[in-house]
PDB file of C-alpha atoms in Angstrom:
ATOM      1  CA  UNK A   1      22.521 -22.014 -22.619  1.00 43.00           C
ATOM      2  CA  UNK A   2      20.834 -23.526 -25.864  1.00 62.00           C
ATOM      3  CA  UNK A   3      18.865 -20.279 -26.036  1.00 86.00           C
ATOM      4  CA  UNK A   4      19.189 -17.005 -27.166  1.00 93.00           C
ATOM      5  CA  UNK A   5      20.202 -14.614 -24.679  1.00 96.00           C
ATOM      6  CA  UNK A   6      18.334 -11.575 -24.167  1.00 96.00           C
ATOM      7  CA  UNK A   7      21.205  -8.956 -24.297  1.00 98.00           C
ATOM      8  CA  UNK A   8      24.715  -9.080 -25.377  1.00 98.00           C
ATOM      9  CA  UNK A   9      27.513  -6.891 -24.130  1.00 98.00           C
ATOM     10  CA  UNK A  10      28.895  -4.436 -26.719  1.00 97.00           C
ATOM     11  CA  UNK A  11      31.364  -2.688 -24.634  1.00 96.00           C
ATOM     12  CA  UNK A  12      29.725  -0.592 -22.082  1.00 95.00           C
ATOM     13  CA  UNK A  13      26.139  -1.019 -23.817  1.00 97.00           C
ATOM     14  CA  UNK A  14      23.870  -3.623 -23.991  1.00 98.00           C
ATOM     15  CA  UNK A  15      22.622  -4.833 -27.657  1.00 98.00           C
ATOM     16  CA  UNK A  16      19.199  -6.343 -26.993  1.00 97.00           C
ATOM     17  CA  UNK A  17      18.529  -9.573 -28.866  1.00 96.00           C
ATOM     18  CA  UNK A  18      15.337 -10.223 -31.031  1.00 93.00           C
ATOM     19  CA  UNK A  19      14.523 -12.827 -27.860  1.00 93.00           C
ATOM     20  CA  UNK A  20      14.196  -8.925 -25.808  1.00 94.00           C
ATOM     21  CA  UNK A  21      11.141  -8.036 -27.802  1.00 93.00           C
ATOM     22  CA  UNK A  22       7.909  -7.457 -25.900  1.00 89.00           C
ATOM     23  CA  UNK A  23       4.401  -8.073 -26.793  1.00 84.00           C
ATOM     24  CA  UNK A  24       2.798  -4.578 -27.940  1.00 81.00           C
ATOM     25  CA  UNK A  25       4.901  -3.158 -29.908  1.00 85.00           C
ATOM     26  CA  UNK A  26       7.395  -5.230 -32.525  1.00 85.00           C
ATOM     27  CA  UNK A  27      10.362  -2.819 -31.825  1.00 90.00           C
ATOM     28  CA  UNK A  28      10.107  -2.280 -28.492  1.00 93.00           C
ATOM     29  CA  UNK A  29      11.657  -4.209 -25.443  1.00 95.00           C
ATOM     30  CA  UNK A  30       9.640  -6.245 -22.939  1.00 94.00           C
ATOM     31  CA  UNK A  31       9.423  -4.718 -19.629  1.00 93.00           C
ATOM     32  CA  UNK A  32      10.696  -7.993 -18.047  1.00 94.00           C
ATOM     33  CA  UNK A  33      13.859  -7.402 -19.688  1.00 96.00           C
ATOM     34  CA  UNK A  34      14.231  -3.420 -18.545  1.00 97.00           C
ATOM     35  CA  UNK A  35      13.266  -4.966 -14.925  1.00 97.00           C
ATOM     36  CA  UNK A  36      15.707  -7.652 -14.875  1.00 98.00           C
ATOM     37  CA  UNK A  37      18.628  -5.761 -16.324  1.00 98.00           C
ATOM     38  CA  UNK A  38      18.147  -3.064 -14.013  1.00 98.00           C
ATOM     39  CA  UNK A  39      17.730  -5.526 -10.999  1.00 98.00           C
ATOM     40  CA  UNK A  40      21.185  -7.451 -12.774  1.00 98.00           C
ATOM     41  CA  UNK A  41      23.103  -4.368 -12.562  1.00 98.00           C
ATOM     42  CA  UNK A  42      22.178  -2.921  -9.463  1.00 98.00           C
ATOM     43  CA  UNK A  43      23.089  -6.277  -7.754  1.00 98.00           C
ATOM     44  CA  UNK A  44      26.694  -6.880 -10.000  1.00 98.00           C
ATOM     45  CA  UNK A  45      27.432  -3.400  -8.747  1.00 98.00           C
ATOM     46  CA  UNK A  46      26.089  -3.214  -5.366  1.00 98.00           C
ATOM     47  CA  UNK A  47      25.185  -6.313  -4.074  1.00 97.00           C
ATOM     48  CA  UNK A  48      27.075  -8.362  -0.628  1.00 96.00           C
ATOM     49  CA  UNK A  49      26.361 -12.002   0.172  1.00 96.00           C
ATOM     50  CA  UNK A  50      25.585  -9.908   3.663  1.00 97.00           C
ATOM     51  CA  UNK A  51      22.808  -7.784   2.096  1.00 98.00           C
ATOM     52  CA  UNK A  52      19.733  -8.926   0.708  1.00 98.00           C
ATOM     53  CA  UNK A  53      17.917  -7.012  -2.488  1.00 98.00           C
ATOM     54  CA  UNK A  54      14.232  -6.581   0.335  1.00 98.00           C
ATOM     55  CA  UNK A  55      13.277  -4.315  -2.335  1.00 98.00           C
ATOM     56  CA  UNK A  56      13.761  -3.727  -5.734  1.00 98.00           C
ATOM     57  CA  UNK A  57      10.560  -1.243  -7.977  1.00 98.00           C
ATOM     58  CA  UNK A  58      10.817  -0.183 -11.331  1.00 98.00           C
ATOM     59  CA  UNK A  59       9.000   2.787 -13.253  1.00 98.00           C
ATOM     60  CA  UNK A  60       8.829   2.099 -16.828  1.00 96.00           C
ATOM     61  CA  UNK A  61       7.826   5.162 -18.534  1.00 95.00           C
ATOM     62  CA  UNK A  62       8.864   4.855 -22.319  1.00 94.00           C
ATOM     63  CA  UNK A  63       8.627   1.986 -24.508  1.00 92.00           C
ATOM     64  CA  UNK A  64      12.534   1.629 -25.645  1.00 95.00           C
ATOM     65  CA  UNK A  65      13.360   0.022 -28.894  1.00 95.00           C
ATOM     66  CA  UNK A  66      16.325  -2.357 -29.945  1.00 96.00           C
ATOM     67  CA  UNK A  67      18.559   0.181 -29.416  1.00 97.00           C
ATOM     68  CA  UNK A  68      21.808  -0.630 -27.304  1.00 98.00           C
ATOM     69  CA  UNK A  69      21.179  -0.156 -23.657  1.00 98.00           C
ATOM     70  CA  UNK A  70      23.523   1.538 -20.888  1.00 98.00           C
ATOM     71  CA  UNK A  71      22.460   1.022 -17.339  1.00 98.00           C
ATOM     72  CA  UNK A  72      23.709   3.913 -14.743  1.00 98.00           C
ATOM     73  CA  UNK A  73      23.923   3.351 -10.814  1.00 98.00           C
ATOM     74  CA  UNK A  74      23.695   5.901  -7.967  1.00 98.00           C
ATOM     75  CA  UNK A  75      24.303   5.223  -4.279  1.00 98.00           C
ATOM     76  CA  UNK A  76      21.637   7.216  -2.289  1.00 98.00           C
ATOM     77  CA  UNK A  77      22.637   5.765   0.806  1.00 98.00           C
ATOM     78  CA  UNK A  78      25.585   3.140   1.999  1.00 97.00           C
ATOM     79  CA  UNK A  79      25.077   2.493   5.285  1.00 97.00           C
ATOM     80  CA  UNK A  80      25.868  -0.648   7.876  1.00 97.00           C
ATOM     81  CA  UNK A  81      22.219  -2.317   7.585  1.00 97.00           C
ATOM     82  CA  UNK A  82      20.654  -0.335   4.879  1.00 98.00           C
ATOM     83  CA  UNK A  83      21.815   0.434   1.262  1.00 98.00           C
ATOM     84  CA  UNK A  84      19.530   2.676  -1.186  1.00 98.00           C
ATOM     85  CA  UNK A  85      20.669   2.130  -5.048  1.00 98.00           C
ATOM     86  CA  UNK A  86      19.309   4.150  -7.865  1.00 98.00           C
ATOM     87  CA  UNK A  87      19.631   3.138 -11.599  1.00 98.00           C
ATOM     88  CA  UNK A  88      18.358   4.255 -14.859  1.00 98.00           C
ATOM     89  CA  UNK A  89      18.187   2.279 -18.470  1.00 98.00           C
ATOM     90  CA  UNK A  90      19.247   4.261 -20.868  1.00 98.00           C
ATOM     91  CA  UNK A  91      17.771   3.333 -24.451  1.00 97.00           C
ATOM     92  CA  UNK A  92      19.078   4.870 -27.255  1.00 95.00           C
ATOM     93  CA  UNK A  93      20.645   7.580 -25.322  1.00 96.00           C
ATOM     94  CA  UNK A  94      17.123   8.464 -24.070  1.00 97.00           C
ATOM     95  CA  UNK A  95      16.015   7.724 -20.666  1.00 98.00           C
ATOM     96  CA  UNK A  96      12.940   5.048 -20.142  1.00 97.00           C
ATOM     97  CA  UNK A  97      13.122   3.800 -16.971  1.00 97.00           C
ATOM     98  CA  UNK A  98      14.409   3.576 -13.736  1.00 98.00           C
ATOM     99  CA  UNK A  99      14.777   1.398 -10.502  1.00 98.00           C
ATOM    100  CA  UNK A 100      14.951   2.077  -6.818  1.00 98.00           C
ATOM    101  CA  UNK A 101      16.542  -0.928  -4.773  1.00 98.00           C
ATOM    102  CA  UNK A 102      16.895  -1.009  -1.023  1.00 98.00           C
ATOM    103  CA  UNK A 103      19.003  -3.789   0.778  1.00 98.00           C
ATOM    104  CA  UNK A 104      19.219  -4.647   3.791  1.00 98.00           C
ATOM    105  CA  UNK A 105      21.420  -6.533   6.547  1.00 98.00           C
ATOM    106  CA  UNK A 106      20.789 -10.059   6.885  1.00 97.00           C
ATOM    107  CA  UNK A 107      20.905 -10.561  10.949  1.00 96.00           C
ATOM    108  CA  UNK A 108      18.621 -13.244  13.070  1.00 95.00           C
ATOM    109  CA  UNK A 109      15.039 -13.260  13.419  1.00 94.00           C
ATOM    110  CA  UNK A 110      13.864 -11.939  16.818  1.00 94.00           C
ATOM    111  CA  UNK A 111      11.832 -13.968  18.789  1.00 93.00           C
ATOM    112  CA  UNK A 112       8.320 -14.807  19.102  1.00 93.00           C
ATOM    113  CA  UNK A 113       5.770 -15.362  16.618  1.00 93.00           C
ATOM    114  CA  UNK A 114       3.473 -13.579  13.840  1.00 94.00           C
ATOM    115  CA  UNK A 115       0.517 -14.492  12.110  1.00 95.00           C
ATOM    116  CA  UNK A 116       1.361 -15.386   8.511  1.00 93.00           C
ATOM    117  CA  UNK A 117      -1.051 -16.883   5.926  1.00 93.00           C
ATOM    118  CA  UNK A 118      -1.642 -20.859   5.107  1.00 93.00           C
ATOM    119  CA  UNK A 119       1.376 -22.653   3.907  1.00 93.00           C
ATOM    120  CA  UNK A 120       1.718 -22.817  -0.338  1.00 94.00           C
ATOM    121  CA  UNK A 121       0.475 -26.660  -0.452  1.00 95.00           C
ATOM    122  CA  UNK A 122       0.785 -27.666  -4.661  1.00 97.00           C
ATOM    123  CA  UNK A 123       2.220 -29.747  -6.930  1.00 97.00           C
ATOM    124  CA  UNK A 124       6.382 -29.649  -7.654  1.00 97.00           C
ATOM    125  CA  UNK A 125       7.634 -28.397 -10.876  1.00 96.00           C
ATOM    126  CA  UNK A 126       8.795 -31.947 -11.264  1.00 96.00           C
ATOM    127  CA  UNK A 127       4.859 -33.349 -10.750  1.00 97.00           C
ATOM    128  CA  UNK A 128       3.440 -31.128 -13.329  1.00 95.00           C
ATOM    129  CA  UNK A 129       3.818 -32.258 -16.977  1.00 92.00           C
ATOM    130  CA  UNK A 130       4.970 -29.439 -19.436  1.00 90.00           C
ATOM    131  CA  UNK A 131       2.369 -27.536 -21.566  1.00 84.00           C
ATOM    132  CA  UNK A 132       0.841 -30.258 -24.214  1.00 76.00           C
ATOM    133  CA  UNK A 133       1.743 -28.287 -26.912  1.00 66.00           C
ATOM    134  CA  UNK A 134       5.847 -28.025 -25.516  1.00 57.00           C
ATOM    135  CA  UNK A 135       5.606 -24.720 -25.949  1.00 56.00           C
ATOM    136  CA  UNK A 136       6.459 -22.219 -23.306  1.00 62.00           C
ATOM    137  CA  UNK A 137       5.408 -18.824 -21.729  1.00 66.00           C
ATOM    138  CA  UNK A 138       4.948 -16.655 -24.717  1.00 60.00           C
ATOM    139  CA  UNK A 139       6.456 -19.039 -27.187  1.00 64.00           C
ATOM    140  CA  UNK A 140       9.130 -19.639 -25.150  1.00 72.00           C
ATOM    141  CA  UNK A 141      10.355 -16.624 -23.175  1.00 80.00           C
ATOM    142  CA  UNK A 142      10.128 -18.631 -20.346  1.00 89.00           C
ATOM    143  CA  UNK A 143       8.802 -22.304 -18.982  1.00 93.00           C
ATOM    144  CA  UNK A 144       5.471 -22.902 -17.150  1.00 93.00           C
ATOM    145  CA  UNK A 145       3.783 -25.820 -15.172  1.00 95.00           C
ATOM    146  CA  UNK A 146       0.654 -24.766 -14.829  1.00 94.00           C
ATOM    147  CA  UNK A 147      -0.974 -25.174 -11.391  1.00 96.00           C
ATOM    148  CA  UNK A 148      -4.145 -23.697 -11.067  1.00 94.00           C
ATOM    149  CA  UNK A 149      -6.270 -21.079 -13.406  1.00 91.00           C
ATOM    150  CA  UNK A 150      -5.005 -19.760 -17.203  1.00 85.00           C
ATOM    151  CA  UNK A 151      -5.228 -17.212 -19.362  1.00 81.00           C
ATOM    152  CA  UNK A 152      -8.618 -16.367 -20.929  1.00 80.00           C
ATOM    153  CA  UNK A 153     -10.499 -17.393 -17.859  1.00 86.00           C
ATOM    154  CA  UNK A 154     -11.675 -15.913 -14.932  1.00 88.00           C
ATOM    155  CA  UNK A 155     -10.546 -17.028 -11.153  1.00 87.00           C
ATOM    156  CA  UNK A 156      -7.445 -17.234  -9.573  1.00 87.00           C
ATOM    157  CA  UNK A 157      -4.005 -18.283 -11.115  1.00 94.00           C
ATOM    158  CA  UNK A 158      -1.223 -20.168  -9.858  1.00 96.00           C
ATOM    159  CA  UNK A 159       2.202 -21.066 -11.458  1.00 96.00           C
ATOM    160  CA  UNK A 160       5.608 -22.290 -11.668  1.00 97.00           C
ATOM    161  CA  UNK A 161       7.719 -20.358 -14.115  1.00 96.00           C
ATOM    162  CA  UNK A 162      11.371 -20.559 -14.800  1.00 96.00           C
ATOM    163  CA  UNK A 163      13.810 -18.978 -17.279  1.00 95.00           C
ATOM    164  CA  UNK A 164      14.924 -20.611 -20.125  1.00 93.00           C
ATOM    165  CA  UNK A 165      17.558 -18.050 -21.357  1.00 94.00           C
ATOM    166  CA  UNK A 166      20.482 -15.793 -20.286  1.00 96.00           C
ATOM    167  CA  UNK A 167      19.561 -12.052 -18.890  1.00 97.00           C
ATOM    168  CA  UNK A 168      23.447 -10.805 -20.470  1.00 98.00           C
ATOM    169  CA  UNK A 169      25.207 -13.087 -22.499  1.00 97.00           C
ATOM    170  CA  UNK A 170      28.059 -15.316 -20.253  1.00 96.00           C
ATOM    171  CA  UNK A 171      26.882 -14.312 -17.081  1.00 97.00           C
ATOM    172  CA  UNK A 172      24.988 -16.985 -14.960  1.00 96.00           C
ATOM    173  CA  UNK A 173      21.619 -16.252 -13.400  1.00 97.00           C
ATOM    174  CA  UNK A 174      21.737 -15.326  -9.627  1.00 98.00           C
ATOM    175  CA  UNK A 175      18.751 -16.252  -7.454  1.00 98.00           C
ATOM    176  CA  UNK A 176      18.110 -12.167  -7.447  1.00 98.00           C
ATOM    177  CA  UNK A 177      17.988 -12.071 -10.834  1.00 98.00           C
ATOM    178  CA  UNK A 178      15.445 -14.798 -11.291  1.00 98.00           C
ATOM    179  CA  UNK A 179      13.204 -12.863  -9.576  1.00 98.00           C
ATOM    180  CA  UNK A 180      13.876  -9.578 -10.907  1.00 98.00           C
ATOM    181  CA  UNK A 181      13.953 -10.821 -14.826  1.00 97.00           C
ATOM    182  CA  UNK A 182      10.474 -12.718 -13.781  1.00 96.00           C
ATOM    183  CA  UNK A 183       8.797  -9.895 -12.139  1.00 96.00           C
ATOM    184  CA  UNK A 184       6.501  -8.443 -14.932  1.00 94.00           C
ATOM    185  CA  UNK A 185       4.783 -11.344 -15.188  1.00 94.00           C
ATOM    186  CA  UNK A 186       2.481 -10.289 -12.204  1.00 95.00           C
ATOM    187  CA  UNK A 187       0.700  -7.843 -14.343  1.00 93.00           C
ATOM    188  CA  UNK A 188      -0.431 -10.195 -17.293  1.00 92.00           C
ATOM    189  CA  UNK A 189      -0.726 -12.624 -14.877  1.00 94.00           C
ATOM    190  CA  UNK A 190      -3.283 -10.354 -12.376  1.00 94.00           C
ATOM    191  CA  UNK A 191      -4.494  -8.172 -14.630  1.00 92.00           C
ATOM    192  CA  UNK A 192      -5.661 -10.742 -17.854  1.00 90.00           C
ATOM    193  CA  UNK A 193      -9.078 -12.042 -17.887  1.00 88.00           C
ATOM    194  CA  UNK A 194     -11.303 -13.746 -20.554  1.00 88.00           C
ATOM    195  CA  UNK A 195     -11.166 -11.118 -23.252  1.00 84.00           C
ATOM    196  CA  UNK A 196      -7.248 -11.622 -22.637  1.00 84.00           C
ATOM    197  CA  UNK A 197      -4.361  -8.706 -21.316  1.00 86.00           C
ATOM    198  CA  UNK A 198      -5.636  -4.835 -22.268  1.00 88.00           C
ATOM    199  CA  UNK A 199      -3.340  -3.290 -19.501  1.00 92.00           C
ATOM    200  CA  UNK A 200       0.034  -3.031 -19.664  1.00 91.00           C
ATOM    201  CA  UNK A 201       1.897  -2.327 -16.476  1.00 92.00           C
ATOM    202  CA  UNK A 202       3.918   1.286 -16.029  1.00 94.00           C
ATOM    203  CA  UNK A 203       5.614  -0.240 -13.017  1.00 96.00           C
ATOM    204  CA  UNK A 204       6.572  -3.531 -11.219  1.00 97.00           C
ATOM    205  CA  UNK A 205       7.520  -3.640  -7.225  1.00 98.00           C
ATOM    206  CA  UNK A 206       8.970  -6.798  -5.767  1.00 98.00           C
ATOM    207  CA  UNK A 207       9.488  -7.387  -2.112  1.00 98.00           C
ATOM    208  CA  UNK A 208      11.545 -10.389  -1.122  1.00 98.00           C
ATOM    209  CA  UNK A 209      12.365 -11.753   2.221  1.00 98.00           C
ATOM    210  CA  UNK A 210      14.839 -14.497   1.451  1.00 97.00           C
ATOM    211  CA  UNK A 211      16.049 -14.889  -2.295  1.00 98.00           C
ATOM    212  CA  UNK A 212      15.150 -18.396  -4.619  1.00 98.00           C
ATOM    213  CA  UNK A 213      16.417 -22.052  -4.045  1.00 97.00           C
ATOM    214  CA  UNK A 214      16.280 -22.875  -7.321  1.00 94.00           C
ATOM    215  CA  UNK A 215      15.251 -22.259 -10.973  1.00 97.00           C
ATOM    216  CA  UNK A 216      11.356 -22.233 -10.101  1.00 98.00           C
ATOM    217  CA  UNK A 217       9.307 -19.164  -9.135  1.00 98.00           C
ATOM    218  CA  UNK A 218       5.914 -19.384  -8.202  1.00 98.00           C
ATOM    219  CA  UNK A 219       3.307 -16.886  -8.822  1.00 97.00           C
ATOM    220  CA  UNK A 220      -0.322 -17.056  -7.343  1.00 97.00           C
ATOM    221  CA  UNK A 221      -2.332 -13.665  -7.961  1.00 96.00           C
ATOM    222  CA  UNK A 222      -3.775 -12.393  -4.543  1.00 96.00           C
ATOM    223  CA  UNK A 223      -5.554  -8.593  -6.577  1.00 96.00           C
ATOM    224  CA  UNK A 224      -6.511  -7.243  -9.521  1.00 95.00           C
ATOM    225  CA  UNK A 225      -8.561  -4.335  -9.041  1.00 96.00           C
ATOM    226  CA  UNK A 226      -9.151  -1.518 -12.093  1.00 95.00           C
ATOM    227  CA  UNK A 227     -10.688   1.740 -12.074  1.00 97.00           C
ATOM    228  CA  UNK A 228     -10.960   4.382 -15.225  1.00 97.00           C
ATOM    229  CA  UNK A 229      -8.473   2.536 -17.185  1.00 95.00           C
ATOM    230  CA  UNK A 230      -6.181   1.758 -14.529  1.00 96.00           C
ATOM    231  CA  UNK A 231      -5.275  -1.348 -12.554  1.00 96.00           C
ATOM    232  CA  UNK A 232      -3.379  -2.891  -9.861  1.00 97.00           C
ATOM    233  CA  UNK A 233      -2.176  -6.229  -9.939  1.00 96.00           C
ATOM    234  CA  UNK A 234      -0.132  -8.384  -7.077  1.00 98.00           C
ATOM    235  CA  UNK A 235       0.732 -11.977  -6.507  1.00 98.00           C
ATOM    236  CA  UNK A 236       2.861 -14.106  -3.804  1.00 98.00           C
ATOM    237  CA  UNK A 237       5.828 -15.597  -4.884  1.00 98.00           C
ATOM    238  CA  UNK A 238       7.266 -18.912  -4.194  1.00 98.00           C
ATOM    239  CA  UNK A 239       9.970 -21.206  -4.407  1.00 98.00           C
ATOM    240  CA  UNK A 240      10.311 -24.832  -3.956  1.00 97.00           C
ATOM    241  CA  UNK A 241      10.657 -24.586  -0.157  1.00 97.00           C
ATOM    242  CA  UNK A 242       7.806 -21.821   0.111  1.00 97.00           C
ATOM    243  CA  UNK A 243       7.173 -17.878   0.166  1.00 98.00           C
ATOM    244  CA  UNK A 244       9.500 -15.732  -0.337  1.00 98.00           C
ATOM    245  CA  UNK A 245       7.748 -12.303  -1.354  1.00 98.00           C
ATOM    246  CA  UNK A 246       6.062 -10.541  -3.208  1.00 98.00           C
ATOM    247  CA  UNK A 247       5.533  -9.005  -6.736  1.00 98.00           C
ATOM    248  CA  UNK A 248       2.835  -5.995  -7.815  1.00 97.00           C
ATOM    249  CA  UNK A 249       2.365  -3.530 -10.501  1.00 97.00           C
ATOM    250  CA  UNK A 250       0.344  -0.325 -11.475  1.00 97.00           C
ATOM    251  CA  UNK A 251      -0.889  -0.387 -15.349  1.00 95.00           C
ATOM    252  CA  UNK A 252      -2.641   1.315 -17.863  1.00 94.00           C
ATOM    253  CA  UNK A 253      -5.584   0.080 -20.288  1.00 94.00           C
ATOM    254  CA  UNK A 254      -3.662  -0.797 -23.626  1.00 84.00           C
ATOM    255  CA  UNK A 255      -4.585  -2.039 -26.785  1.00 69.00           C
ATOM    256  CA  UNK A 256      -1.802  -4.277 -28.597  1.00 56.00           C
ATOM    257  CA  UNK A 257      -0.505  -2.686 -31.953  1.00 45.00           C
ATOM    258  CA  UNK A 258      -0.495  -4.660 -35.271  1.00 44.00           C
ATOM    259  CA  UNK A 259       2.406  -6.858 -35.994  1.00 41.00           C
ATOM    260  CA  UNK A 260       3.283  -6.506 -39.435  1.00 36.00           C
TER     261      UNK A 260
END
């Protein structure tokens, strides 16, 4: 990939790139990273083309700088149609943060049918022209077509995002990892409005029932709700083909520090 990836591999560590670097504090990582790499490992580790990741949420309770990164793994439970995998990103030698991920069995649907809401009807990633300035999601962390809604307004969002970079350096993107590198972009995405993003999320929760087609994600916010400084956010997420889950997030009222 043309672009810098967001980690390298330094034997069993991690070395975060400047690319890793989030958007309140200059040292510190973004949580998207933290999220993904978690996600990444628990699924290198764990994962089964006969398991899906149905759940994958991740408490992010320290602000971790550059330092190298190791990434531990737990089995909580192994068993024939559900697995429980623990992890925790260790930054620095100092723990700040930590991911729960339940798979399950991937078997038929049963019969019958359930109410569901209104199929995702918008434009293809391929219909949308790029930004008209070329530049991408947070000058180019990611790539955007723009459906519906933007930052600094009020009303309901809707976009195609796609990554642009490596997770790890020499390892290929799964569809898993997609998601799970994308995934804390459903709190700037809920909770901004027109004086911009002053929460930043403490925690990110993704539920999928089938896994992406391809590079594009689609995010449409659904809530944003905040109370005494603290706010929920949660969108649907799409592929090309239609849903595939969800993504939420708890957060915290936040101002952004100085960048010198």
């Amino acid at each position: 990939m043309a672009n810098e990836p967001f980690f390298t591999i330094e034997g069993t560590h991690y070395v975060p790139t400047p690319a890793a670097r989030g958007p309140w504090n200059p040292n510190s990582l973004h949580g998207r990273v933290i999220a993904g790499l978690l996600g990444a490992e628990i699924e290198r580790l764990h994962g089964s083309p006969d398991f899906i990741p149905a759940r994958l949420t991740v408490d992010m309770y320290r602000l971790p700088d550059l330092s190298p990164v190791e990434v531990t793994t737990t089995v909580v439970r192994a068993g024939n149609r559900i697995k429980v995998i623990d992890a925790e990103f260790i930054s620095g030698g100092v723990s700040a943060g930590r991911a729960t991920c339940q798979l399950l069995k991937r078997t038929e649907n049963p019969g019958g049918n359930v109410w569901k809401p209104e199929p995702w009807i918008v434009p293809a990633p391929a219909d949308i022209p790029p930004p008209a300035d070329g530049r991408a999601g947070m000058g180019g962390m990611w790539a955007t077509r723009r459906i519906a809604g933007d930052f600094g307004t009020v009303g309901q969002k809707r976009t195609w995002m796609a990554e642009v970079r490596e997770l790890v350096a020499g390892r290929a993107l799964t569809p898993f990892v997609r998601v799970a590198v994308s995934a804390d972009f459903a709190s700037p995405f809920a909770n901004a409005g027109d004086a911009g993003l002053e929460f930043i999320n403490s925690d990110v929760t993704v539920y999928l029932h089938r896994e992406p087609v391809s590079e594009w994600i689609g995010y449409e916010v659904i809530n944003h709700g905040a109370t005494d400084g603290v706010a929920i956010g949660e969108c649907f997420l799409y592929d090309e083909d239609g849903p595939i889950g969800s993504a939420s997030c708890a957060a915290l009222a936040q101002r952004r520090m100085p960048r010198s």
